[in-house]
Coordinates of C-alpha atoms and ligand atoms in Angstrom, one line a residue:
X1 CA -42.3 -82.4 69.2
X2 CA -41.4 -80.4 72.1
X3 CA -43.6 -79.3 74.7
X4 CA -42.1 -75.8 74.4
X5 CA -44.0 -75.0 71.2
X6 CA -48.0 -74.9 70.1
X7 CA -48.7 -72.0 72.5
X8 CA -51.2 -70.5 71.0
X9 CA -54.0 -71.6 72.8
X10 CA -52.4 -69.9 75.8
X11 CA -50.5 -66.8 74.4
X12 CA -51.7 -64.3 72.5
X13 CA -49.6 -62.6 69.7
X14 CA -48.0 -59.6 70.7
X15 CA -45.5 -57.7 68.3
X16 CA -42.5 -55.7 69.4
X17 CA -43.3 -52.6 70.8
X18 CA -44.6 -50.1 68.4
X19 CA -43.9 -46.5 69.3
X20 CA -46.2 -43.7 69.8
X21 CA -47.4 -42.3 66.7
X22 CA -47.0 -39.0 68.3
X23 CA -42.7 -39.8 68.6
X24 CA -42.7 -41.2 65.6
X25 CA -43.6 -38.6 64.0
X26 CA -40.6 -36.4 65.2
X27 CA -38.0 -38.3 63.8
X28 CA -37.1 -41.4 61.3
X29 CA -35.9 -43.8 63.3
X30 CA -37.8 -47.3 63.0
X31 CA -41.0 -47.9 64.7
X32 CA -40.6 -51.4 66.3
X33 CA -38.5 -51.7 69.4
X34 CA -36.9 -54.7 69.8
X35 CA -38.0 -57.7 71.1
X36 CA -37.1 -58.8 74.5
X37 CA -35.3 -61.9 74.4
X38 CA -37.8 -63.5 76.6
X39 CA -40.9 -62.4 74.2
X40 CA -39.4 -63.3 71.4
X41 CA -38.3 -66.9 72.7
X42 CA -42.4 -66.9 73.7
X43 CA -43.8 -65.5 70.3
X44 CA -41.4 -68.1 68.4
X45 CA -43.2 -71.1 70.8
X46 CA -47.0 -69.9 69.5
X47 CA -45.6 -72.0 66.5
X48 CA -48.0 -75.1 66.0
X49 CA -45.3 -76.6 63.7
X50 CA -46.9 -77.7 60.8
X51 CA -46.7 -80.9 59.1
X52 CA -47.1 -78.6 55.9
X53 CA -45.6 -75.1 56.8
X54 CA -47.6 -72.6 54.5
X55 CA -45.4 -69.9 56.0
X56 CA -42.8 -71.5 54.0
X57 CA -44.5 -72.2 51.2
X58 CA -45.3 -68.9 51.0
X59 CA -42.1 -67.2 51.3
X60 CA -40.5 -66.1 48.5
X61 CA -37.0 -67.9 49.9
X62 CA -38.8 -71.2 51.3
X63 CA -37.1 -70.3 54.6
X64 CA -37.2 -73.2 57.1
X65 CA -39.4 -71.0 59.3
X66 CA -40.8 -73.5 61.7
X67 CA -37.4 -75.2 62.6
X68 CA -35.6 -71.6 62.9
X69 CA -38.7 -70.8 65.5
X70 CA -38.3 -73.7 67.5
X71 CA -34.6 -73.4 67.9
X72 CA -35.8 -69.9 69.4
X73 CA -38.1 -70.8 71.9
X74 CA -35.4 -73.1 73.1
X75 CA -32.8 -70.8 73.5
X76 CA -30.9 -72.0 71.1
X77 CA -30.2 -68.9 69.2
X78 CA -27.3 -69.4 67.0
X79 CA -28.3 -72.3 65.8
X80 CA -31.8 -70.4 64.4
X81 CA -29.0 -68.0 62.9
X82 CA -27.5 -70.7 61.3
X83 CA -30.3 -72.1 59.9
X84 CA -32.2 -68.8 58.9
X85 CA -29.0 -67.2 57.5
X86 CA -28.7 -70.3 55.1
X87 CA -31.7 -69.8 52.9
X88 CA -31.6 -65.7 53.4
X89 CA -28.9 -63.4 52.7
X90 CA -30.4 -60.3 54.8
X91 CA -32.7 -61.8 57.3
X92 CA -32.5 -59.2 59.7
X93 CA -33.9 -57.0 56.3
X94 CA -36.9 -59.2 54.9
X95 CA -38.0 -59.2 58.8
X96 CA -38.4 -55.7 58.9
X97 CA -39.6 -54.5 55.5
X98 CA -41.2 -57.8 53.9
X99 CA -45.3 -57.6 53.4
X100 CA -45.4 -59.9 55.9
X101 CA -49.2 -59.9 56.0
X102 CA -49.3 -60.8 52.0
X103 CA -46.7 -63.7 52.5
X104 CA -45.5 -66.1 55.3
X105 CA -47.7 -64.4 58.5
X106 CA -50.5 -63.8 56.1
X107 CA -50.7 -67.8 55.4
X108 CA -50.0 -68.7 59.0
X109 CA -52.3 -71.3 59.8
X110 CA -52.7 -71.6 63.2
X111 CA -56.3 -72.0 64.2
X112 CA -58.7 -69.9 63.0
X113 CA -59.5 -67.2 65.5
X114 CA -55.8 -67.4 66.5
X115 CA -53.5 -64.2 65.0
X116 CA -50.2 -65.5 63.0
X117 CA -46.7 -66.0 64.6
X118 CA -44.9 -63.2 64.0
X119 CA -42.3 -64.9 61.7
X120 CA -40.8 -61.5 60.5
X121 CA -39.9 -59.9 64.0
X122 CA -38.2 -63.3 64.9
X123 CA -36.5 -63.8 61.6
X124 CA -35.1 -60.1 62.6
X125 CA -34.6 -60.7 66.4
X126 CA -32.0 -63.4 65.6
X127 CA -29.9 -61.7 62.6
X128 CA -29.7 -58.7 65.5
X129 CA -28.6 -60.5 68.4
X130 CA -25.8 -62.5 66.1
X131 CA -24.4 -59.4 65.0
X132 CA -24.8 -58.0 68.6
X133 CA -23.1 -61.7 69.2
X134 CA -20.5 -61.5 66.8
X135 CA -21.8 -64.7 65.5
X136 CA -22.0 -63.3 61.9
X137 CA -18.6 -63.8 60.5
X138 CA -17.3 -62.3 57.4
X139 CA -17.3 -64.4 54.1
X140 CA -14.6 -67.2 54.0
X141 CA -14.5 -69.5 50.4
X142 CA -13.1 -72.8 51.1
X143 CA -10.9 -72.1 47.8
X144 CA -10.2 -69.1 45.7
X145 CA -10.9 -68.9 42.3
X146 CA -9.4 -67.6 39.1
X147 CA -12.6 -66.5 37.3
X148 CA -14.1 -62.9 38.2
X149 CA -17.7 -62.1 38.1
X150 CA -18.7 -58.0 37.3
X151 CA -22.2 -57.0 39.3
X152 CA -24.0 -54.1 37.9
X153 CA -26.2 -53.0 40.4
X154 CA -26.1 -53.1 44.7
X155 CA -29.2 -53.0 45.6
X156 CA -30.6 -56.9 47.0
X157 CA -30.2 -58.8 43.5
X158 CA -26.7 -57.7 43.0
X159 CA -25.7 -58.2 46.8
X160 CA -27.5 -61.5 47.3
X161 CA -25.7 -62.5 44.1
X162 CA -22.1 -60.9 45.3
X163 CA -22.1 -62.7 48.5
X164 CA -23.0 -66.3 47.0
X165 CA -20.3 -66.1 44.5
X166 CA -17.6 -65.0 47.0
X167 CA -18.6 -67.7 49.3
X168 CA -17.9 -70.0 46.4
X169 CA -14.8 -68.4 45.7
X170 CA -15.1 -66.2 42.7
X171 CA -13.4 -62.5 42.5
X172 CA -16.3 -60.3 42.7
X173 CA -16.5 -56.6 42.1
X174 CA -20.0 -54.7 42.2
X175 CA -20.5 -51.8 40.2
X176 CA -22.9 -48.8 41.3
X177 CA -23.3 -45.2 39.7
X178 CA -24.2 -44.2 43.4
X179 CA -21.8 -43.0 45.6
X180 CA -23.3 -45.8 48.4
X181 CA -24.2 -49.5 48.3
X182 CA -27.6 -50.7 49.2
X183 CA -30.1 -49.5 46.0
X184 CA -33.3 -48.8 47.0
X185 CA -32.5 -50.1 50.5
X186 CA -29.7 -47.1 51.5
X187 CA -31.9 -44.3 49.0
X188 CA -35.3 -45.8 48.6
X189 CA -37.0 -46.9 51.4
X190 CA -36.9 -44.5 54.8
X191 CA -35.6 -45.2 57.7
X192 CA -38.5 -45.5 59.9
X193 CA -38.9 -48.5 57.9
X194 CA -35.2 -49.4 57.6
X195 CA -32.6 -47.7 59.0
X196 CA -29.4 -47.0 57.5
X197 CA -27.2 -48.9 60.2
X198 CA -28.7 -52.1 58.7
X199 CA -27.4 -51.5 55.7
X200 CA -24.4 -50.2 55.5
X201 CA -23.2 -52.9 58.1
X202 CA -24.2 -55.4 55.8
X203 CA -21.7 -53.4 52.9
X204 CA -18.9 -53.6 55.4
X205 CA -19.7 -57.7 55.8
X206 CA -19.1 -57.9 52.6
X207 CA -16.4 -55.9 51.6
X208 CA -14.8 -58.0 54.6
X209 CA -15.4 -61.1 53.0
X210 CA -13.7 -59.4 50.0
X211 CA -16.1 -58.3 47.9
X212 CA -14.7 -54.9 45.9
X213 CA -17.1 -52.3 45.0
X214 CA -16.6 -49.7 42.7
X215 CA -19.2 -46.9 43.0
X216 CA -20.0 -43.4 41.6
X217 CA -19.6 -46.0 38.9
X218 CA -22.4 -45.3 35.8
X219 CA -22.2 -48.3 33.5
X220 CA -22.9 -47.3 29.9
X221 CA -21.4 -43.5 30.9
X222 CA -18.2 -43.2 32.6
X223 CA -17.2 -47.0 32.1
X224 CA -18.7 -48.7 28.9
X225 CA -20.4 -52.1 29.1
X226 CA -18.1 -53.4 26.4
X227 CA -15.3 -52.4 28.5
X228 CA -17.1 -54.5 31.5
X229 CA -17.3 -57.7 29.5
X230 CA -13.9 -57.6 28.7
X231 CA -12.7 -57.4 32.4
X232 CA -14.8 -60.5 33.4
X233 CA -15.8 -64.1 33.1
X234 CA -19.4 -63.0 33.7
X235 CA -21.2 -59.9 34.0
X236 CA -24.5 -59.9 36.5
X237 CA -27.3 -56.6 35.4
X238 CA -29.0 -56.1 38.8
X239 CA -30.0 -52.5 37.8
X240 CA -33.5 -52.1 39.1
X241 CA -36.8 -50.3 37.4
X242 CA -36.4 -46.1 37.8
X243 CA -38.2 -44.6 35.3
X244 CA -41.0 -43.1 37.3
X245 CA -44.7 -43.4 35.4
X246 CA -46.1 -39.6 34.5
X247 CA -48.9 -37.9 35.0
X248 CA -50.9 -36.4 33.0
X249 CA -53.9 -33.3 32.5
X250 CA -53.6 -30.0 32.7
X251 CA -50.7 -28.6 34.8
X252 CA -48.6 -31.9 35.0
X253 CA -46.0 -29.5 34.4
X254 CA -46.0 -27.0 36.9
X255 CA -43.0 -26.4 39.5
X256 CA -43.8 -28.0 42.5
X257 CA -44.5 -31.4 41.2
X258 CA -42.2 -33.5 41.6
X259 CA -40.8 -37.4 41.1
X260 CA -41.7 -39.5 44.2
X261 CA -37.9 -41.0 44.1
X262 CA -36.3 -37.4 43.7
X263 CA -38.0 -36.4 47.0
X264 CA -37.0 -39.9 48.9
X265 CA -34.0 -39.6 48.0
X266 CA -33.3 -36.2 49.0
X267 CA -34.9 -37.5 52.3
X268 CA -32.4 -40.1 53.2
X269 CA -29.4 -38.2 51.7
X270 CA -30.3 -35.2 54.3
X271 CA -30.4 -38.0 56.9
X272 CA -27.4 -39.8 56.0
X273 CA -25.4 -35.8 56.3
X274 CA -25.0 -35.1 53.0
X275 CA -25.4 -31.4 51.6
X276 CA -28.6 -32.1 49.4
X277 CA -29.2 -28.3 47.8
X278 CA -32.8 -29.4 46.9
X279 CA -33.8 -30.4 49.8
X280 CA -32.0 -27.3 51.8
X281 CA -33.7 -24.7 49.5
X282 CA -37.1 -26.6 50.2
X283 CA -37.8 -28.0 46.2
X284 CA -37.7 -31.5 47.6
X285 CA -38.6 -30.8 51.6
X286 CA -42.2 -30.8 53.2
X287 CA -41.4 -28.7 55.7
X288 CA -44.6 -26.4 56.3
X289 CA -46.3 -26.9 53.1
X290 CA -49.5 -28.9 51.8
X291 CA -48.6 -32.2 50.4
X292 CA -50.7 -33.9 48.0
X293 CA -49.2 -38.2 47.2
X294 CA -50.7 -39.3 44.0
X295 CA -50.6 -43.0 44.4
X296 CA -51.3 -45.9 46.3
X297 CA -48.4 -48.5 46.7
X298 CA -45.3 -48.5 48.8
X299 CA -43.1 -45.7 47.6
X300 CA -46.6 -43.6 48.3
X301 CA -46.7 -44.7 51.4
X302 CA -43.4 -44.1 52.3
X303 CA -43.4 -40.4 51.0
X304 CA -46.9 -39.3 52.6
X305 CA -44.9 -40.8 56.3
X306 CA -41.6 -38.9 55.0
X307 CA -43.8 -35.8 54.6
X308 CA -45.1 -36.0 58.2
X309 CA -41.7 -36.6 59.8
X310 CA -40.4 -33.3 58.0
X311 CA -43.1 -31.3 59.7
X312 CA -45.7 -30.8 56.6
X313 CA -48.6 -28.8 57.1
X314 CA -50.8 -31.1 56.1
X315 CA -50.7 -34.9 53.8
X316 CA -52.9 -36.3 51.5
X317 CA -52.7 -39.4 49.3
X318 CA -55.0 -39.1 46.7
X319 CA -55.8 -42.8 45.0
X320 CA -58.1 -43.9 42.4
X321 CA -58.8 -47.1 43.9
X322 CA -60.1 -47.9 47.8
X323 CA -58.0 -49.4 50.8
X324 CA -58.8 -53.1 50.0
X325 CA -57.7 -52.7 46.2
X326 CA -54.2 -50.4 47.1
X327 CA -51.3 -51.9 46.0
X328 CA -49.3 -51.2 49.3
X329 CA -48.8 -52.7 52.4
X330 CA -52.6 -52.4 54.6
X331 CA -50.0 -52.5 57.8
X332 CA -48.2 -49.9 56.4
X333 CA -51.6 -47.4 55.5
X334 CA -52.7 -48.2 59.7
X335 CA -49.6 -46.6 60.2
X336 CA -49.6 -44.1 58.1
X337 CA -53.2 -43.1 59.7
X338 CA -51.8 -43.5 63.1
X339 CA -49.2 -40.4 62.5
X340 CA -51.8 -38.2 60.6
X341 CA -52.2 -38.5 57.1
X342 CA -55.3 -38.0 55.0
X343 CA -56.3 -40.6 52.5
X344 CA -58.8 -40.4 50.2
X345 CA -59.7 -43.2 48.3
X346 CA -61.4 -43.5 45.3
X347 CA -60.0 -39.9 43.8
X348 CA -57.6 -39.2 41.2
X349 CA -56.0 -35.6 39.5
X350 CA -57.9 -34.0 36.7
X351 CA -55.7 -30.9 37.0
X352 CA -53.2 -29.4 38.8
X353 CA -53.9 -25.1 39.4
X354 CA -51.6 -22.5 39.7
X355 CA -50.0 -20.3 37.7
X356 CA -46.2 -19.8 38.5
X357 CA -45.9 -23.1 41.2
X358 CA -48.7 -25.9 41.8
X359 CA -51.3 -24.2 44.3
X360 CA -53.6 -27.0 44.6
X361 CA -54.6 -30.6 42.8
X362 CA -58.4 -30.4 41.2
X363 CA -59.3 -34.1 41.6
X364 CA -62.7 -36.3 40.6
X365 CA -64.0 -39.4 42.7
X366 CA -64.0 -42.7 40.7
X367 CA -66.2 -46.0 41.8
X368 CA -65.0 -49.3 40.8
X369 CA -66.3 -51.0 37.9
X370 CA -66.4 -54.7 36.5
X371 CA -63.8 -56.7 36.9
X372 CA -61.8 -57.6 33.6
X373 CA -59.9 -60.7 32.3
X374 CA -57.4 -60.1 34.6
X375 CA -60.2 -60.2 37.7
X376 CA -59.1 -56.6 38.8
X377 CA -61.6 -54.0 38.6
X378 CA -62.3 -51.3 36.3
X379 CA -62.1 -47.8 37.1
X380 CA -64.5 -45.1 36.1
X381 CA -64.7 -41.2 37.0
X382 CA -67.9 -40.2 38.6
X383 CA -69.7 -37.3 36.5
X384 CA -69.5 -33.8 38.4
X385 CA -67.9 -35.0 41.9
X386 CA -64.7 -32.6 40.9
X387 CA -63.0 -31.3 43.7
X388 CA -59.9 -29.5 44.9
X389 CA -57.2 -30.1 47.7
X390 CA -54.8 -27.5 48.8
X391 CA -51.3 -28.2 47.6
X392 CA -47.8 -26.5 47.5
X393 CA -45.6 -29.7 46.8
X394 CA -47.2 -32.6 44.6
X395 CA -45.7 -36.1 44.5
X396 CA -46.1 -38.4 41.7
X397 CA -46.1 -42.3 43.0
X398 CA -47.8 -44.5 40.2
X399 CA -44.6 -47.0 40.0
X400 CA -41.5 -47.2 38.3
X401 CA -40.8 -48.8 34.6
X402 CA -37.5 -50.3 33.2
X403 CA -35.1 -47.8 31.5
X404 CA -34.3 -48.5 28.2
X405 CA -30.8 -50.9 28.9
X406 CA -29.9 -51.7 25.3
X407 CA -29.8 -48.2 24.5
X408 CA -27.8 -47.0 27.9
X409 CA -25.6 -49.9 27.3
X410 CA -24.7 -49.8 23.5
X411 CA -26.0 -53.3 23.6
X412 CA -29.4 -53.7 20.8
X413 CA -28.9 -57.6 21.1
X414 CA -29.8 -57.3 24.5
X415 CA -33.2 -58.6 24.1
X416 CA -36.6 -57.0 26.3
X417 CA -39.5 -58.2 27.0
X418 CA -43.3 -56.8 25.9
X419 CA -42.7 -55.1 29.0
X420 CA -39.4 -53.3 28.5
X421 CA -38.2 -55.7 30.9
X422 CA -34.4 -57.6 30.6
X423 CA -35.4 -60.9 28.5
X424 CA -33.7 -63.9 30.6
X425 CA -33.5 -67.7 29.7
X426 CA -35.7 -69.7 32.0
X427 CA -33.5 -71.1 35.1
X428 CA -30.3 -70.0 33.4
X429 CA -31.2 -66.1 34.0
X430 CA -29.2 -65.6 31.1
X431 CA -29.7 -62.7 28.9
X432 CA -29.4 -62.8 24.8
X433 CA -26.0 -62.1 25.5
X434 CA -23.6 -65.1 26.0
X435 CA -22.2 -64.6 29.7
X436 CA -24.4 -61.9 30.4
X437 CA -27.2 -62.5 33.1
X438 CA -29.6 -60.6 35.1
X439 CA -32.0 -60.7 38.1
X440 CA -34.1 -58.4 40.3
X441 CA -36.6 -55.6 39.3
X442 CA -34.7 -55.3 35.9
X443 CA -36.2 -58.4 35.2
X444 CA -39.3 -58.7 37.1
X445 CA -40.4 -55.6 37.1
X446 CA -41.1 -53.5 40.4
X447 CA -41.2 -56.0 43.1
X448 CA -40.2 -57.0 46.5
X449 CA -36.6 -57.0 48.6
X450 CA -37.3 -60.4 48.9
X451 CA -38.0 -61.7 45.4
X452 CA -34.4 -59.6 44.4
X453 CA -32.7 -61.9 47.6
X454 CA -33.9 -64.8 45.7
X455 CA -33.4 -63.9 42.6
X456 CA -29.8 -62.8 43.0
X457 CA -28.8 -66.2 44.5
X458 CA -31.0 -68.2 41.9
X459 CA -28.4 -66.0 39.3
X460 CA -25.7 -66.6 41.1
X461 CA -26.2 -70.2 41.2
X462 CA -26.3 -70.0 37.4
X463 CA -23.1 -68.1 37.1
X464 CA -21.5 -70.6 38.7
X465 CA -22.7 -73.9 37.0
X466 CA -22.1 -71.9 33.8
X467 CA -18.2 -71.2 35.1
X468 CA -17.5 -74.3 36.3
X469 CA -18.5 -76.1 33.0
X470 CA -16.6 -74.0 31.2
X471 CA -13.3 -74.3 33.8
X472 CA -13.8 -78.0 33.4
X473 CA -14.4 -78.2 29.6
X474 CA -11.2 -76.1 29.3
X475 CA -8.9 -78.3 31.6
X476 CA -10.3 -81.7 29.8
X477 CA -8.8 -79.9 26.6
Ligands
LIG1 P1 -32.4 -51.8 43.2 O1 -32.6 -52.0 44.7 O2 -33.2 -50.8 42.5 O3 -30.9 -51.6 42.9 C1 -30.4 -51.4 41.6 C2 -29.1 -50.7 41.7 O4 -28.5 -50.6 40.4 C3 -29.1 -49.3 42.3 O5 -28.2 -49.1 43.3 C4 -28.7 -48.4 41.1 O6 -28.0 -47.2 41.5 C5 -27.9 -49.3 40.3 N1 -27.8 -49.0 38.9 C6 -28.8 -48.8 38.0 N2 -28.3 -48.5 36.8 C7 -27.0 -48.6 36.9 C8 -25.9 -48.3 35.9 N3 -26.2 -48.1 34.7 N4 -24.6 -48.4 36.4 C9 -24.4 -48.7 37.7 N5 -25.3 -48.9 38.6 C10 -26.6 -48.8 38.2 N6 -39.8 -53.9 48.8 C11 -40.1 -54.6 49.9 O7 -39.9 -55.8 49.9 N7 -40.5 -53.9 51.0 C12 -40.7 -52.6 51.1 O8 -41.1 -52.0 52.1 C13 -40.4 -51.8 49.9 N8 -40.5 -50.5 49.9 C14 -40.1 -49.8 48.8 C15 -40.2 -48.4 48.9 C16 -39.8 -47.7 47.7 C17 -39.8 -46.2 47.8 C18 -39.4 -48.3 46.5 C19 -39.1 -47.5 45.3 C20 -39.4 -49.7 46.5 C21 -39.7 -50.5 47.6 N9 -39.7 -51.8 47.6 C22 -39.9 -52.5 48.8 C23 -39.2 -52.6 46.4 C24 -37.7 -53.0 46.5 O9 -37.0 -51.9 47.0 C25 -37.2 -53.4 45.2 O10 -38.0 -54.5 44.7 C26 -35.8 -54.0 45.3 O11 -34.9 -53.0 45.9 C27 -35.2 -54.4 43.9 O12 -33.9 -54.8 44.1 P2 -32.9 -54.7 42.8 O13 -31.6 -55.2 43.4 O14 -33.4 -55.4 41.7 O15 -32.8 -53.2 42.4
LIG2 FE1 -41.5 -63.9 55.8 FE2 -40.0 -62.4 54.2 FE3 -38.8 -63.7 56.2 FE4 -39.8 -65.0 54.1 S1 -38.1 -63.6 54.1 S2 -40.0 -65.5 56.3 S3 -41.6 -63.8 53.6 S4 -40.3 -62.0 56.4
LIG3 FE1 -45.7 -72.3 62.5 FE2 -47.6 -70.8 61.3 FE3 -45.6 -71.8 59.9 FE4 -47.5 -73.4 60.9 S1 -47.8 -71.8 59.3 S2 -45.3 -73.8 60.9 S3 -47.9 -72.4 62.8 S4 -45.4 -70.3 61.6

């Protein structure tokens, strides 16, 4: 092993530079600065490189972390793209917006009392500098082939899938009823986050490496999904999960309270310089007023830190459960903190007041019960402990359910689960449908960017045994 790595006995872990909370507050551009090459050639060498890597284990993509960070602290920086680029479509993506602290940093183990490498930064470092290189070249099959492959869906599944079946030759075409590629990644998450660079230079890679996309594109309303079969071999649903979960109580109703999604999306449309009337007339736009969050996972997170950056008056997340039992990122709540939102834990809505418009969210304080089968605690209103928050623009953030496919797609054979989630065959992600597959949230459920990466090329790997039997089968005939 070289004597460049297992520094960190010496060298303490240091991130890239986070920005003031008070700057980031003014704007949406990402939080981290770069890493210096220098740093991160030093941060990659705190690697102890494990006989047993849990990082990897732990990663949803089994990337060769400890390999990719040696190759780092020598200096050998294509090579680590080489290598991290193999097992990870987007790298320069999962490093920024992976939980990091639930996966491959969070079961770092170098010696207790020592903090984690900090495998995501890296993993982004050297996707950025091989663009910056020109290292990342567009896709190149060795041979073309005859059979075409339909993607429903660009958001991570669909792309991850797109880009493995063009490298293997296959006509691809991906199908969005958005008017950009990307899914949640271009109109979900923020930019402080993610910026929109990232993305749509990974839309050009592909469409370079000949990928076709066909957008504004709803499939099951202006093109039918009978109609889709017949153009291709193989059809790919990488949809995703948007059907947002309601609230209930008194009020729910009441102008003013509004979809979590609606309002991000309005968000990054404004920022991207489109005319978005919603959020110019202030329906979907924090600007001034009192904003209550209802909910506790990532998309909450990311609207109370939207609401800041659009100069609210003031932000609240209300959730039912406390910080160590939230669904969302911890990293991302310290942030959150850091640029002046309110949380208050252990609260949810009883009722929302006002008459007209919502004035104000009457909520009751909840302690955590005993846990059930599933180990997760109950949770149980507290007798008299109502109390109200001021609030002119409500968001609802208590996660997203699968739409119903079968019905939007003509398609009652396509088989759900319990959970109204696409049915696929084990390994084969093939739906009920012969030549039909799917991957990502739509068969999940709401999940990670990274778990839709793998996903997609699992699929895609599928695909093509599945197309290559049958291209053989037919010229053996
Ligand atoms: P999606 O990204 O949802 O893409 C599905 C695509 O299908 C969309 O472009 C949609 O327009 C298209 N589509 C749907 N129906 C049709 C149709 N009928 N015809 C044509 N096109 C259609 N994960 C992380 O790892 N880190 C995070 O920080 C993070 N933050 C998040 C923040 C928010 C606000 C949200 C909502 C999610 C976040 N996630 C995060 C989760 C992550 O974004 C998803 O798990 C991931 O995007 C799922 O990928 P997908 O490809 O399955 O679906
Ligand atoms: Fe960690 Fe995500 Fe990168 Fe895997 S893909 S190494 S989990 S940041
Ligand atoms: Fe290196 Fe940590 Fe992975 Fe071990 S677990 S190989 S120390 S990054």
């Amino acid at each position: 092993m070289t004597e460049r790595m297992l520094k960190f006995i010496s060298l303490p872990q240091q991130t890239p530079q986070k920005r003031a909370a008070s700057e980031r507050r003014a704007d949406f551009d990402e939080i981290y600065r770069e890493f210096e090459p220098a740093a991160a050639r030093a941060q990659a060498s705190r690697c102890s490189q494990c006989g047993i890597p849990f990082c990897s284990i732990h990663c949803p993509l089994s990337n060769n972390i400890p390999d990719w960070l040696q190759l780092t602290a020598e200096g050998r920086l294509e090579e680590a793209y080489e290598l991290s680029s193999a097992t990870n479509t987007f790298p320069e993506i999962c490093g920024r917006i992976c939980p990091q602290d639930r996966l491959c940093e969070g079961n770092c183990v170098i010696e207790k009392g020592f903090e984690s490498v900090t495998i995501g930064a890296v993993e982004r470092y050297i996707t950025d500098t091989a663009f910056e290189q020109g290292w990342v070249q567009p896709i190149r099959p060795a041979a073309e082939r005859r059979e075409s492959v339909g993607i429903i869906g660009s958001g991570p599944a669909g792309l991850a899938a797109a880009e493995r079946l063009r490298a293997r030759g296959y006509r691809v075409t991906v199908y969005d009823r958005h008017d950009r590629v990307g899914g949640l990644l271009i109109y979900g998450i923020p930019g402080f986050k993610l910026e929109k660079e990232i993305v749509l230079r990974r839309w050009k890679w592909l469409e370079e490496g000949g990928v076709e996309f066909v957008l504004n594109a709803d499939i099951g309303g202006k093109i039918s999904f009978s109609d889709l079969r017949g153009r291709h071999d193989a059809i790919l649903i990488a949809t995703g999960v948007y059907k947002p979960r309601e609230i209930g109580g008194p009020g729910a109703g009441l102008p003013g309270i509004m979809p979590a999604l609606d309002y991000l999306i309005a968000s990054n449309r404004h920022g991207l310089g489109d005319q978005v009337p919603a959020f110019e007339s202030g329906l979907l736009n924090a600007a001034g007023k009192d904003v209550v969050v209802v909910g506790g996972g990532d998309t909450a997170m990311d609207c109370v830190r939207t609401a800041i950056r659009q100069n609210a008056k003031s932000v609240t997340c209300l959730y039912r459960r406390d910080r160590q039992n939230m669904p969302g990122s911890l990293r991302e709540v310290s942030n959150a903190e850091d640029e002046g939102v309110n949380f208050t834990w252990l609260a949810a809505p009883e009722a929302f007041l006002g008459d007209t418009h919502v004035t104000g969210v009457r909520a009751v304080r909840m302690h955590l019960g005993l846990p059930d089968a599933s180990g997760r605690q109950s949770v149980d209103p507290i007798e008299g402990s109502s109390f109200t928050v001021r609030a002119d623009l409500v968001i609802k953030a208590l996660g997203f359910d699968p739409e119903d496919l079968p019905g939007a797609f003509g398609e009652p054979e396509l088989k759900l689960t319990n959970w109204g989630t696409l049915k696929v065959r084990p390994g084969t992600f093939e739906t009920s449908l012969p030549g039909v597959f799917a991957a990502g949230d739509i068969v999940r459920g709401a999940s990670l960017v990274v778990w839709a990466i793998r996903d997609g090329r699992d699929a895609a790997a599928a695909i093509d045994k599945q197309l290559s039997a049958e291209s053989q089968a037919l010229a053996a005939e």
